[in-house]
PDB file of C-alpha atoms and ligand atoms in Angstrom:
ATOM      1  CA  MET A 172      22.938   3.432  17.291  1.00  0.00           C
ATOM      2  CA  ASN A 173      24.185   4.689  14.023  1.00  0.00           C
ATOM      3  CA  ILE A 174      21.270   6.212  11.960  1.00  0.00           C
ATOM      4  CA  MET A 175      22.243   4.055   8.986  1.00  0.00           C
ATOM      5  CA  ASP A 176      21.803   0.862  11.166  1.00  0.00           C
ATOM      6  CA  LYS A 177      18.277   1.885  12.044  1.00  0.00           C
ATOM      7  CA  PHE A 178      17.275   1.290   8.242  1.00  0.00           C
ATOM      8  CA  CYS A 179      18.491  -2.255   8.602  1.00  0.00           C
ATOM      9  CA  LEU A 180      15.622  -4.785   8.477  1.00  0.00           C
ATOM     10  CA  LYS A 181      17.438  -8.021   8.785  1.00  0.00           C
ATOM     11  CA  GLY A 182      15.336 -10.615  10.601  1.00  0.00           C
ATOM     12  CA  ARG A 183      12.114  -8.647  10.004  1.00  0.00           C
ATOM     13  CA  LYS A 184       9.189 -10.058   8.334  1.00  0.00           C
ATOM     14  CA  ALA A 185       7.021  -7.958   6.011  1.00  0.00           C
ATOM     15  CA  ILE A 186       3.778  -8.678   3.913  1.00  0.00           C
ATOM     16  CA  VAL A 187       2.632  -6.595   1.051  1.00  0.00           C
ATOM     17  CA  THR A 188      -0.943  -6.695  -0.279  1.00  0.00           C
ATOM     18  CA  GLY A 189      -1.221  -5.956  -4.026  1.00  0.00           C
ATOM     19  CA  GLY A 190       2.411  -6.848  -3.924  1.00  0.00           C
ATOM     20  CA  ALA A 191       2.760  -8.763  -7.300  1.00  0.00           C
ATOM     21  CA  GLN A 192       3.360  -5.608  -9.342  1.00  0.00           C
ATOM     22  CA  GLY A 193       3.645  -1.941  -9.417  1.00  0.00           C
ATOM     23  CA  ILE A 194       3.969   0.113  -6.181  1.00  0.00           C
ATOM     24  CA  GLY A 195       3.402  -2.960  -4.046  1.00  0.00           C
ATOM     25  CA  PHE A 196       6.386  -4.836  -5.741  1.00  0.00           C
ATOM     26  CA  ASN A 197       8.534  -1.662  -5.276  1.00  0.00           C
ATOM     27  CA  TYR A 198       7.760  -1.635  -1.509  1.00  0.00           C
ATOM     28  CA  ALA A 199       8.542  -5.209  -1.196  1.00  0.00           C
ATOM     29  CA  SER A 200      11.912  -4.810  -3.142  1.00  0.00           C
ATOM     30  CA  ALA A 201      12.770  -1.894  -0.805  1.00  0.00           C
ATOM     31  CA  VAL A 202      12.323  -3.731   2.494  1.00  0.00           C
ATOM     32  CA  ALA A 203      14.039  -7.063   0.939  1.00  0.00           C
ATOM     33  CA  ALA A 204      17.014  -4.877  -0.080  1.00  0.00           C
ATOM     34  CA  ALA A 205      17.199  -3.820   3.560  1.00  0.00           C
ATOM     35  CA  GLY A 206      17.210  -7.532   4.461  1.00  0.00           C
ATOM     36  CA  ALA A 207      13.575  -8.356   5.392  1.00  0.00           C
ATOM     37  CA  ASP A 208      11.877 -11.534   4.441  1.00  0.00           C
ATOM     38  CA  VAL A 209       8.830 -10.802   2.480  1.00  0.00           C
ATOM     39  CA  ALA A 210       5.277 -12.262   1.761  1.00  0.00           C
ATOM     40  CA  ILE A 211       3.801 -11.163  -1.571  1.00  0.00           C
ATOM     41  CA  ALA A 212       0.027 -11.276  -1.192  1.00  0.00           C
ATOM     42  CA  ASP A 213      -2.151 -10.537  -4.266  1.00  0.00           C
ATOM     43  CA  ILE A 214      -5.465 -11.667  -5.786  1.00  0.00           C
ATOM     44  CA  ASN A 215      -3.408 -12.994  -8.603  1.00  0.00           C
ATOM     45  CA  GLY A 216      -1.747 -15.925  -6.849  1.00  0.00           C
ATOM     46  CA  GLU A 217       0.411 -17.091  -9.711  1.00  0.00           C
ATOM     47  CA  LYS A 218       2.040 -13.699 -10.192  1.00  0.00           C
ATOM     48  CA  ALA A 219       2.320 -13.325  -6.507  1.00  0.00           C
ATOM     49  CA  ARG A 220       4.407 -16.453  -6.430  1.00  0.00           C
ATOM     50  CA  GLU A 221       6.571 -15.300  -9.475  1.00  0.00           C
ATOM     51  CA  THR A 222       7.260 -11.922  -7.894  1.00  0.00           C
ATOM     52  CA  ALA A 223       8.247 -13.682  -4.517  1.00  0.00           C
ATOM     53  CA  GLU A 224      10.757 -15.873  -6.509  1.00  0.00           C
ATOM     54  CA  GLN A 225      12.175 -12.834  -8.291  1.00  0.00           C
ATOM     55  CA  ILE A 226      12.670 -10.975  -4.968  1.00  0.00           C
ATOM     56  CA  ALA A 227      14.172 -14.010  -3.230  1.00  0.00           C
ATOM     57  CA  GLY A 228      16.568 -14.429  -6.231  1.00  0.00           C
ATOM     58  CA  GLU A 229      17.533 -10.716  -6.288  1.00  0.00           C
ATOM     59  CA  TYR A 230      17.910  -9.914  -2.485  1.00  0.00           C
ATOM     60  CA  HIS A 231      18.902 -13.372  -1.093  1.00  0.00           C
ATOM     61  CA  VAL A 232      15.914 -13.133   1.565  1.00  0.00           C
ATOM     62  CA  LYS A 233      13.154 -15.520   2.073  1.00  0.00           C
ATOM     63  CA  ALA A 234      10.027 -14.620   0.118  1.00  0.00           C
ATOM     64  CA  MET A 235       6.727 -16.348  -0.394  1.00  0.00           C
ATOM     65  CA  GLY A 236       3.618 -15.717  -2.562  1.00  0.00           C
ATOM     66  CA  ILE A 237       0.098 -15.867  -0.998  1.00  0.00           C
ATOM     67  CA  GLN A 238      -3.161 -15.702  -2.940  1.00  0.00           C
ATOM     68  CA  ALA A 239      -5.700 -13.434  -1.185  1.00  0.00           C
ATOM     69  CA  ASP A 240      -8.523 -11.155  -1.996  1.00  0.00           C
ATOM     70  CA  VAL A 241      -8.283  -8.316   0.548  1.00  0.00           C
ATOM     71  CA  THR A 242     -12.037  -7.771   0.466  1.00  0.00           C
ATOM     72  CA  SER A 243     -12.675 -11.216   2.112  1.00  0.00           C
ATOM     73  CA  PRO A 244     -12.226 -11.392   5.941  1.00  0.00           C
ATOM     74  CA  GLU A 245     -11.662 -15.046   5.674  1.00  0.00           C
ATOM     75  CA  GLN A 246      -8.864 -14.818   3.203  1.00  0.00           C
ATOM     76  CA  VAL A 247      -7.191 -11.967   4.773  1.00  0.00           C
ATOM     77  CA  GLU A 248      -7.044 -13.957   8.082  1.00  0.00           C
ATOM     78  CA  ARG A 249      -5.708 -17.031   6.244  1.00  0.00           C
ATOM     79  CA  MET A 250      -3.156 -14.846   4.465  1.00  0.00           C
ATOM     80  CA  CYS A 251      -1.800 -13.604   7.783  1.00  0.00           C
ATOM     81  CA  ARG A 252      -1.921 -17.045   9.426  1.00  0.00           C
ATOM     82  CA  GLU A 253       0.008 -18.539   6.316  1.00  0.00           C
ATOM     83  CA  MET A 254       2.616 -16.049   6.529  1.00  0.00           C
ATOM     84  CA  ALA A 255       3.000 -16.105  10.494  1.00  0.00           C
ATOM     85  CA  GLU A 256       3.154 -20.013  10.152  1.00  0.00           C
ATOM     86  CA  GLU A 257       5.832 -19.763   7.512  1.00  0.00           C
ATOM     87  CA  MET A 258       7.905 -16.824   8.886  1.00  0.00           C
ATOM     88  CA  GLY A 259       7.034 -16.856  12.603  1.00  0.00           C
ATOM     89  CA  ARG A 260       5.814 -13.263  12.941  1.00  0.00           C
ATOM     90  CA  ILE A 261       4.529 -10.105  11.161  1.00  0.00           C
ATOM     91  CA  ASP A 262       6.693  -6.927  11.663  1.00  0.00           C
ATOM     92  CA  ILE A 263       5.737  -4.952   8.692  1.00  0.00           C
ATOM     93  CA  ALA A 264       2.502  -4.724   6.809  1.00  0.00           C
ATOM     94  CA  PHE A 265       1.890  -2.674   3.577  1.00  0.00           C
ATOM     95  CA  CYS A 266      -1.837  -2.480   2.973  1.00  0.00           C
ATOM     96  CA  ASN A 267      -1.586  -1.495  -0.564  1.00  0.00           C
ATOM     97  CA  ALA A 268      -3.954  -3.279  -2.982  1.00  0.00           C
ATOM     98  CA  GLY A 269      -6.199  -0.805  -4.833  1.00  0.00           C
ATOM     99  CA  ILE A 270      -8.055  -0.094  -8.009  1.00  0.00           C
ATOM    100  CA  SER A 271      -9.896   2.804  -9.600  1.00  0.00           C
ATOM    101  CA  ILE A 272     -13.104   3.102 -11.527  1.00  0.00           C
ATOM    102  CA  ASN A 273     -13.683   6.428 -13.379  1.00  0.00           C
ATOM    103  CA  VAL A 274     -17.326   7.054 -13.964  1.00  0.00           C
ATOM    104  CA  PRO A 275     -19.274  10.183 -13.573  1.00  0.00           C
ATOM    105  CA  ALA A 276     -20.914  10.072 -10.006  1.00  0.00           C
ATOM    106  CA  GLU A 277     -24.542  10.288 -11.536  1.00  0.00           C
ATOM    107  CA  GLU A 278     -23.814   7.119 -13.630  1.00  0.00           C
ATOM    108  CA  MET A 279     -21.856   5.193 -11.140  1.00  0.00           C
ATOM    109  CA  THR A 280     -23.665   2.084 -10.129  1.00  0.00           C
ATOM    110  CA  TYR A 281     -24.010   0.769  -6.516  1.00  0.00           C
ATOM    111  CA  GLU A 282     -21.840  -2.241  -7.440  1.00  0.00           C
ATOM    112  CA  GLN A 283     -19.109  -0.023  -8.950  1.00  0.00           C
ATOM    113  CA  TRP A 284     -19.099   2.153  -5.805  1.00  0.00           C
ATOM    114  CA  ARG A 285     -18.933  -0.969  -3.441  1.00  0.00           C
ATOM    115  CA  LYS A 286     -16.140  -2.514  -5.507  1.00  0.00           C
ATOM    116  CA  VAL A 287     -13.821   0.459  -5.090  1.00  0.00           C
ATOM    117  CA  ILE A 288     -14.630   1.013  -1.335  1.00  0.00           C
ATOM    118  CA  ASP A 289     -14.440  -2.642  -0.689  1.00  0.00           C
ATOM    119  CA  ILE A 290     -10.976  -3.132  -2.122  1.00  0.00           C
ATOM    120  CA  ASN A 291      -9.450   0.378  -1.320  1.00  0.00           C
ATOM    121  CA  LEU A 292     -10.873   1.030   2.185  1.00  0.00           C
ATOM    122  CA  THR A 293     -12.375  -2.058   3.713  1.00  0.00           C
ATOM    123  CA  GLY A 294      -9.328  -4.011   2.301  1.00  0.00           C
ATOM    124  CA  VAL A 295      -7.053  -1.928   4.115  1.00  0.00           C
ATOM    125  CA  PHE A 296      -9.189  -2.206   7.366  1.00  0.00           C
ATOM    126  CA  LEU A 297      -9.227  -5.933   7.165  1.00  0.00           C
ATOM    127  CA  THR A 298      -5.438  -6.144   6.497  1.00  0.00           C
ATOM    128  CA  ALA A 299      -4.428  -3.718   9.047  1.00  0.00           C
ATOM    129  CA  THR A 300      -6.447  -5.147  11.700  1.00  0.00           C
ATOM    130  CA  ALA A 301      -5.551  -8.828  10.890  1.00  0.00           C
ATOM    131  CA  ALA A 302      -1.799  -7.916  10.804  1.00  0.00           C
ATOM    132  CA  GLY A 303      -2.270  -5.591  13.787  1.00  0.00           C
ATOM    133  CA  ARG A 304      -3.435  -8.383  16.037  1.00  0.00           C
ATOM    134  CA  TYR A 305      -0.243 -10.263  15.401  1.00  0.00           C
ATOM    135  CA  MET A 306       1.743  -7.058  15.959  1.00  0.00           C
ATOM    136  CA  ILE A 307      -0.131  -6.315  19.395  1.00  0.00           C
ATOM    137  CA  ARG A 308       0.657  -9.798  20.626  1.00  0.00           C
ATOM    138  CA  GLN A 309       4.232  -9.588  19.539  1.00  0.00           C
ATOM    139  CA  GLY A 310       4.784  -6.158  21.236  1.00  0.00           C
ATOM    140  CA  GLY A 311       5.202  -4.045  18.066  1.00  0.00           C
ATOM    141  CA  GLY A 312       5.110  -3.504  14.312  1.00  0.00           C
ATOM    142  CA  SER A 313       4.685  -1.039  11.577  1.00  0.00           C
ATOM    143  CA  ILE A 314       1.693  -0.750   9.084  1.00  0.00           C
ATOM    144  CA  ILE A 315       1.919   1.370   6.040  1.00  0.00           C
ATOM    145  CA  ASN A 316      -1.218   2.116   4.092  1.00  0.00           C
ATOM    146  CA  THR A 317      -1.304   3.306   0.509  1.00  0.00           C
ATOM    147  CA  ALA A 318      -3.577   6.283   0.397  1.00  0.00           C
ATOM    148  CA  SER A 319      -3.309   8.737  -2.564  1.00  0.00           C
ATOM    149  CA  MET A 320      -2.951  12.470  -3.252  1.00  0.00           C
ATOM    150  CA  SER A 321      -6.739  11.922  -4.243  1.00  0.00           C
ATOM    151  CA  GLY A 322      -7.487  11.524  -0.508  1.00  0.00           C
ATOM    152  CA  HIS A 323      -6.396  15.291  -0.344  1.00  0.00           C
ATOM    153  CA  ILE A 324      -7.633  16.789  -3.575  1.00  0.00           C
ATOM    154  CA  VAL A 325     -10.072  16.198  -6.314  1.00  0.00           C
ATOM    155  CA  ASN A 326      -8.060  15.118  -9.446  1.00  0.00           C
ATOM    156  CA  ILE A 327      -9.319  16.496 -12.720  1.00  0.00           C
ATOM    157  CA  PRO A 328     -10.511  16.127 -15.435  1.00  0.00           C
ATOM    158  CA  GLN A 329     -11.427  12.331 -14.668  1.00  0.00           C
ATOM    159  CA  PRO A 330     -14.375  11.710 -12.462  1.00  0.00           C
ATOM    160  CA  GLN A 331     -13.453   9.256  -9.636  1.00  0.00           C
ATOM    161  CA  VAL A 332     -15.751   9.948  -6.681  1.00  0.00           C
ATOM    162  CA  ALA A 333     -15.495   6.569  -5.106  1.00  0.00           C
ATOM    163  CA  TYR A 334     -11.709   6.520  -5.442  1.00  0.00           C
ATOM    164  CA  ASN A 335     -11.191   9.876  -3.868  1.00  0.00           C
ATOM    165  CA  ALA A 336     -13.624   9.056  -1.065  1.00  0.00           C
ATOM    166  CA  SER A 337     -11.964   5.649  -0.449  1.00  0.00           C
ATOM    167  CA  LYS A 338      -8.402   7.215  -0.208  1.00  0.00           C
ATOM    168  CA  ALA A 339      -9.575  10.054   2.119  1.00  0.00           C
ATOM    169  CA  GLY A 340     -10.980   7.210   4.313  1.00  0.00           C
ATOM    170  CA  VAL A 341      -7.671   5.483   4.282  1.00  0.00           C
ATOM    171  CA  ILE A 342      -6.062   8.632   5.613  1.00  0.00           C
ATOM    172  CA  MET A 343      -8.450   8.901   8.599  1.00  0.00           C
ATOM    173  CA  LEU A 344      -8.477   5.134   9.239  1.00  0.00           C
ATOM    174  CA  THR A 345      -4.710   5.355   9.473  1.00  0.00           C
ATOM    175  CA  LYS A 346      -4.891   8.166  12.022  1.00  0.00           C
ATOM    176  CA  SER A 347      -7.535   6.307  13.928  1.00  0.00           C
ATOM    177  CA  LEU A 348      -5.531   3.061  14.141  1.00  0.00           C
ATOM    178  CA  ALA A 349      -2.404   4.967  15.056  1.00  0.00           C
ATOM    179  CA  VAL A 350      -3.986   6.610  17.997  1.00  0.00           C
ATOM    180  CA  GLU A 351      -5.625   3.236  19.331  1.00  0.00           C
ATOM    181  CA  TRP A 352      -2.409   1.379  18.976  1.00  0.00           C
ATOM    182  CA  ALA A 353       0.201   4.118  19.936  1.00  0.00           C
ATOM    183  CA  ASP A 354       0.707   2.603  23.335  1.00  0.00           C
ATOM    184  CA  LYS A 355       1.089  -0.847  21.860  1.00  0.00           C
ATOM    185  CA  ASN A 356       4.151   0.091  19.941  1.00  0.00           C
ATOM    186  CA  VAL A 357       2.203  -0.641  16.600  1.00  0.00           C
ATOM    187  CA  ARG A 358       2.792   2.411  14.321  1.00  0.00           C
ATOM    188  CA  VAL A 359       0.432   3.148  11.413  1.00  0.00           C
ATOM    189  CA  ASN A 360       1.245   5.654   8.720  1.00  0.00           C
ATOM    190  CA  SER A 361       0.019   6.192   5.109  1.00  0.00           C
ATOM    191  CA  ILE A 362       1.824   7.048   1.854  1.00  0.00           C
ATOM    192  CA  SER A 363      -0.180   9.311  -0.608  1.00  0.00           C
ATOM    193  CA  PRO A 364       1.484   8.978  -3.952  1.00  0.00           C
ATOM    194  CA  GLY A 365       0.774  11.370  -6.943  1.00  0.00           C
ATOM    195  CA  TYR A 366       0.536  10.012 -10.419  1.00  0.00           C
ATOM    196  CA  ILE A 367       2.993   7.071 -10.550  1.00  0.00           C
ATOM    197  CA  MET A 368       3.687   5.134 -13.724  1.00  0.00           C
ATOM    198  CA  THR A 369       2.234   1.581 -13.158  1.00  0.00           C
ATOM    199  CA  ASP A 370      -0.347  -0.536 -14.890  1.00  0.00           C
ATOM    200  CA  LEU A 371      -2.979   1.472 -13.079  1.00  0.00           C
ATOM    201  CA  ILE A 372      -2.405   4.495 -15.323  1.00  0.00           C
ATOM    202  CA  ARG A 373      -0.025   3.218 -18.028  1.00  0.00           C
ATOM    203  CA  GLY A 374      -1.280   4.133 -21.483  1.00  0.00           C
ATOM    204  CA  HIS A 375      -3.924   6.476 -20.144  1.00  0.00           C
ATOM    205  CA  GLU A 376      -5.211   9.010 -22.762  1.00  0.00           C
ATOM    206  CA  LEU A 377      -4.947  11.692 -19.951  1.00  0.00           C
ATOM    207  CA  ILE A 378      -1.299  11.346 -19.157  1.00  0.00           C
ATOM    208  CA  PRO A 379      -0.249  14.467 -21.277  1.00  0.00           C
ATOM    209  CA  ARG A 380      -2.991  16.481 -19.405  1.00  0.00           C
ATOM    210  CA  TRP A 381      -1.728  15.247 -15.938  1.00  0.00           C
ATOM    211  CA  THR A 382       1.812  16.023 -16.898  1.00  0.00           C
ATOM    212  CA  GLU A 383       0.743  19.562 -17.855  1.00  0.00           C
ATOM    213  CA  LEU A 384      -0.942  19.986 -14.561  1.00  0.00           C
ATOM    214  CA  SER A 385       2.026  18.748 -12.448  1.00  0.00           C
ATOM    215  CA  PRO A 386       4.678  21.367 -11.469  1.00  0.00           C
ATOM    216  CA  SER A 387       7.244  18.506 -12.001  1.00  0.00           C
ATOM    217  CA  SER A 388       6.092  18.142 -15.541  1.00  0.00           C
ATOM    218  CA  ARG A 389       6.173  14.338 -15.265  1.00  0.00           C
ATOM    219  CA  MET A 390       4.675  11.169 -13.723  1.00  0.00           C
ATOM    220  CA  GLY A 391       6.625   9.534 -10.781  1.00  0.00           C
ATOM    221  CA  ASN A 392       8.281   6.271 -10.933  1.00  0.00           C
ATOM    222  CA  PRO A 393       7.337   3.563  -8.445  1.00  0.00           C
ATOM    223  CA  GLU A 394      10.961   3.432  -7.407  1.00  0.00           C
ATOM    224  CA  GLU A 395      10.568   6.973  -6.165  1.00  0.00           C
ATOM    225  CA  LEU A 396       8.441   5.673  -3.204  1.00  0.00           C
ATOM    226  CA  GLN A 397      10.902   3.165  -1.935  1.00  0.00           C
ATOM    227  CA  GLY A 398      12.676   5.641   0.204  1.00  0.00           C
ATOM    228  CA  VAL A 399       9.675   6.630   2.217  1.00  0.00           C
ATOM    229  CA  ALA A 400       8.477   3.029   2.413  1.00  0.00           C
ATOM    230  CA  LEU A 401      11.929   1.960   3.788  1.00  0.00           C
ATOM    231  CA  TYR A 402      11.786   4.835   6.328  1.00  0.00           C
ATOM    232  CA  LEU A 403       8.310   4.010   7.592  1.00  0.00           C
ATOM    233  CA  ALA A 404       9.026   0.314   7.752  1.00  0.00           C
ATOM    234  CA  SER A 405      12.183   0.739   9.691  1.00  0.00           C
ATOM    235  CA  ASP A 406      13.194   1.827  13.351  1.00  0.00           C
ATOM    236  CA  ALA A 407      14.394   5.107  11.757  1.00  0.00           C
ATOM    237  CA  SER A 408      10.709   6.157  12.008  1.00  0.00           C
ATOM    238  CA  SER A 409      10.186   5.067  15.729  1.00  0.00           C
ATOM    239  CA  PHE A 410       8.390   8.233  16.684  1.00  0.00           C
ATOM    240  CA  THR A 411       6.437   8.542  13.353  1.00  0.00           C
ATOM    241  CA  THR A 412       2.910   7.320  13.610  1.00  0.00           C
ATOM    242  CA  GLY A 413      -0.524   8.611  12.403  1.00  0.00           C
ATOM    243  CA  SER A 414       1.159  10.600   9.639  1.00  0.00           C
ATOM    244  CA  ASP A 415       0.520  10.698   5.890  1.00  0.00           C
ATOM    245  CA  PHE A 416       3.389  11.242   3.484  1.00  0.00           C
ATOM    246  CA  VAL A 417       2.395  12.946   0.114  1.00  0.00           C
ATOM    247  CA  VAL A 418       4.933  12.018  -2.632  1.00  0.00           C
ATOM    248  CA  ASP A 419       3.554  13.765  -5.569  1.00  0.00           C
ATOM    249  CA  GLY A 420       6.179  15.962  -7.268  1.00  0.00           C
ATOM    250  CA  ALA A 421       4.368  19.049  -5.645  1.00  0.00           C
ATOM    251  CA  TYR A 422       1.097  18.187  -7.584  1.00  0.00           C
ATOM    252  CA  THR A 423      -1.041  19.018  -4.602  1.00  0.00           C
ATOM    253  CA  CYS A 424       0.715  22.322  -3.912  1.00  0.00           C
ATOM    254  CA  VAL A 425      -0.998  24.196  -6.793  1.00  0.00           C
TER     255      VAL A 425
HETATM  256  P1  NAD B 282      -1.415  -1.950 -10.032  1.00  0.00           P
HETATM  257  O1  NAD B 282      -2.694  -2.049 -10.541  1.00  0.00           O
HETATM  258  O2  NAD B 282      -0.123  -1.960 -10.790  1.00  0.00           O
HETATM  259  O3  NAD B 282      -1.204  -2.963  -8.837  1.00  0.00           O
HETATM  260  C1  NAD B 282      -2.351  -3.257  -8.044  1.00  0.00           C
HETATM  261  C2  NAD B 282      -2.187  -4.654  -7.454  1.00  0.00           C
HETATM  262  O4  NAD B 282      -3.271  -4.918  -6.600  1.00  0.00           O
HETATM  263  C3  NAD B 282      -2.341  -5.653  -8.659  1.00  0.00           C
HETATM  264  O5  NAD B 282      -1.192  -6.627  -8.447  1.00  0.00           O
HETATM  265  C4  NAD B 282      -3.683  -6.402  -8.386  1.00  0.00           C
HETATM  266  O6  NAD B 282      -3.645  -7.793  -8.830  1.00  0.00           O
HETATM  267  C5  NAD B 282      -3.851  -6.349  -6.867  1.00  0.00           C
HETATM  268  N1  NAD B 282      -5.200  -6.234  -6.382  1.00  0.00           N
HETATM  269  C6  NAD B 282      -6.248  -5.825  -6.970  1.00  0.00           C
HETATM  270  N2  NAD B 282      -7.354  -6.101  -6.324  1.00  0.00           N
HETATM  271  C7  NAD B 282      -7.030  -6.893  -5.295  1.00  0.00           C
HETATM  272  C8  NAD B 282      -7.769  -7.540  -4.294  1.00  0.00           C
HETATM  273  N3  NAD B 282      -9.074  -7.323  -4.175  1.00  0.00           N
HETATM  274  N4  NAD B 282      -6.975  -8.273  -3.374  1.00  0.00           N
HETATM  275  C9  NAD B 282      -5.625  -8.361  -3.592  1.00  0.00           C
HETATM  276  N5  NAD B 282      -4.853  -7.790  -4.448  1.00  0.00           N
HETATM  277  C10 NAD B 282      -5.777  -6.951  -5.385  1.00  0.00           C
HETATM  278  O7  NAD B 282      -1.520  -0.610  -9.301  1.00  0.00           O
HETATM  279  P2  NAD B 282      -0.539   0.371  -8.408  1.00  0.00           P
HETATM  280  O8  NAD B 282      -0.408   1.600  -9.087  1.00  0.00           O
HETATM  281  O9  NAD B 282       0.780  -0.364  -8.102  1.00  0.00           O
HETATM  282  O10 NAD B 282      -1.361   0.702  -7.160  1.00  0.00           O
HETATM  283  C11 NAD B 282      -1.134   0.206  -5.813  1.00  0.00           C
HETATM  284  C12 NAD B 282      -1.726   1.186  -4.932  1.00  0.00           C
HETATM  285  O11 NAD B 282      -1.365   2.432  -5.071  1.00  0.00           O
HETATM  286  C13 NAD B 282      -3.284   1.332  -4.976  1.00  0.00           C
HETATM  287  O12 NAD B 282      -3.794   1.300  -3.704  1.00  0.00           O
HETATM  288  C14 NAD B 282      -3.525   2.576  -5.753  1.00  0.00           C
HETATM  289  O13 NAD B 282      -4.744   3.193  -5.533  1.00  0.00           O
HETATM  290  C15 NAD B 282      -2.371   3.334  -5.157  1.00  0.00           C
HETATM  291  N6  NAD B 282      -1.969   4.593  -5.841  1.00  0.00           N
HETATM  292  C16 NAD B 282      -1.653   4.513  -7.200  1.00  0.00           C
HETATM  293  C17 NAD B 282      -1.182   5.632  -7.912  1.00  0.00           C
HETATM  294  C18 NAD B 282      -0.638   5.538  -9.278  1.00  0.00           C
HETATM  295  O14 NAD B 282      -0.680   6.677  -9.950  1.00  0.00           O
HETATM  296  N7  NAD B 282      -0.224   4.494  -9.732  1.00  0.00           N
HETATM  297  C19 NAD B 282      -1.369   6.909  -7.308  1.00  0.00           C
HETATM  298  C20 NAD B 282      -1.843   7.043  -5.932  1.00  0.00           C
HETATM  299  C21 NAD B 282      -2.118   5.738  -5.262  1.00  0.00           C
END
């Protein structure tokens, strides 16, 4: 098969959590551009539906919006069920929803810690295993988790102990699922972005400092994650599982 054909996703069905905006929206757009039908899942159901309409209009694929909070096992199960009922199967799952709370560790409350871990790590576990059950039954699939360069290094100067711990957890969760499911044809990989200009960081007072610390002297754009997302979603990455892809403009090299 021609290598370019391996990137074609016509007939595939993809779901993206935290897909209403930012990085998740760009993952969804990437796979839709390659022909996949997409489900945009987000805690903000209205925005998820608007984003789905936008993608359907732009890429002429089927798209649906689903309201779901990734910290709720029941809502995550319902999310996958709604998608599978509408689209017939789940081939690709981006477990992407995430937040950050930056507080000095000694001041961080239990509730703040739990919120970050529940969304960023438990949310990925719940989504990956719910989608994974469909993929195992179907005979295969590709799961792509959003980790972060913060799973590899401690970003400075902002204090973000829970975020860093959650993202390191996502990287190891990814490897563990990849090993458990390798013989089931379910591939599991993660993407670790550096600083990417989305609402998560837009307008942050530390952007000049982060720019200065980066060898690339700039933030990344969310579109710059689309290539790796498409690669991991597609058959072009058929022997790639259990890997983490750092896309950070060389930030973690120094
Ligand atoms: P964003 O804030 O623009 O988008 C996050 C989306 O997740 C929003 O649509 C939000 O409504 C949704 N969401 C939040 N909590 C949710 C929940 N409980 N259930 C379902 N959806 C929920 O942020 P982004 O920059 O696009 O971040 C996406 C992912 O990328 C996150 O996991 C983040 O940690 C990671 N990341 C971002 C950067 C960056 O610099 N922007 C860097 C590394 C990793």
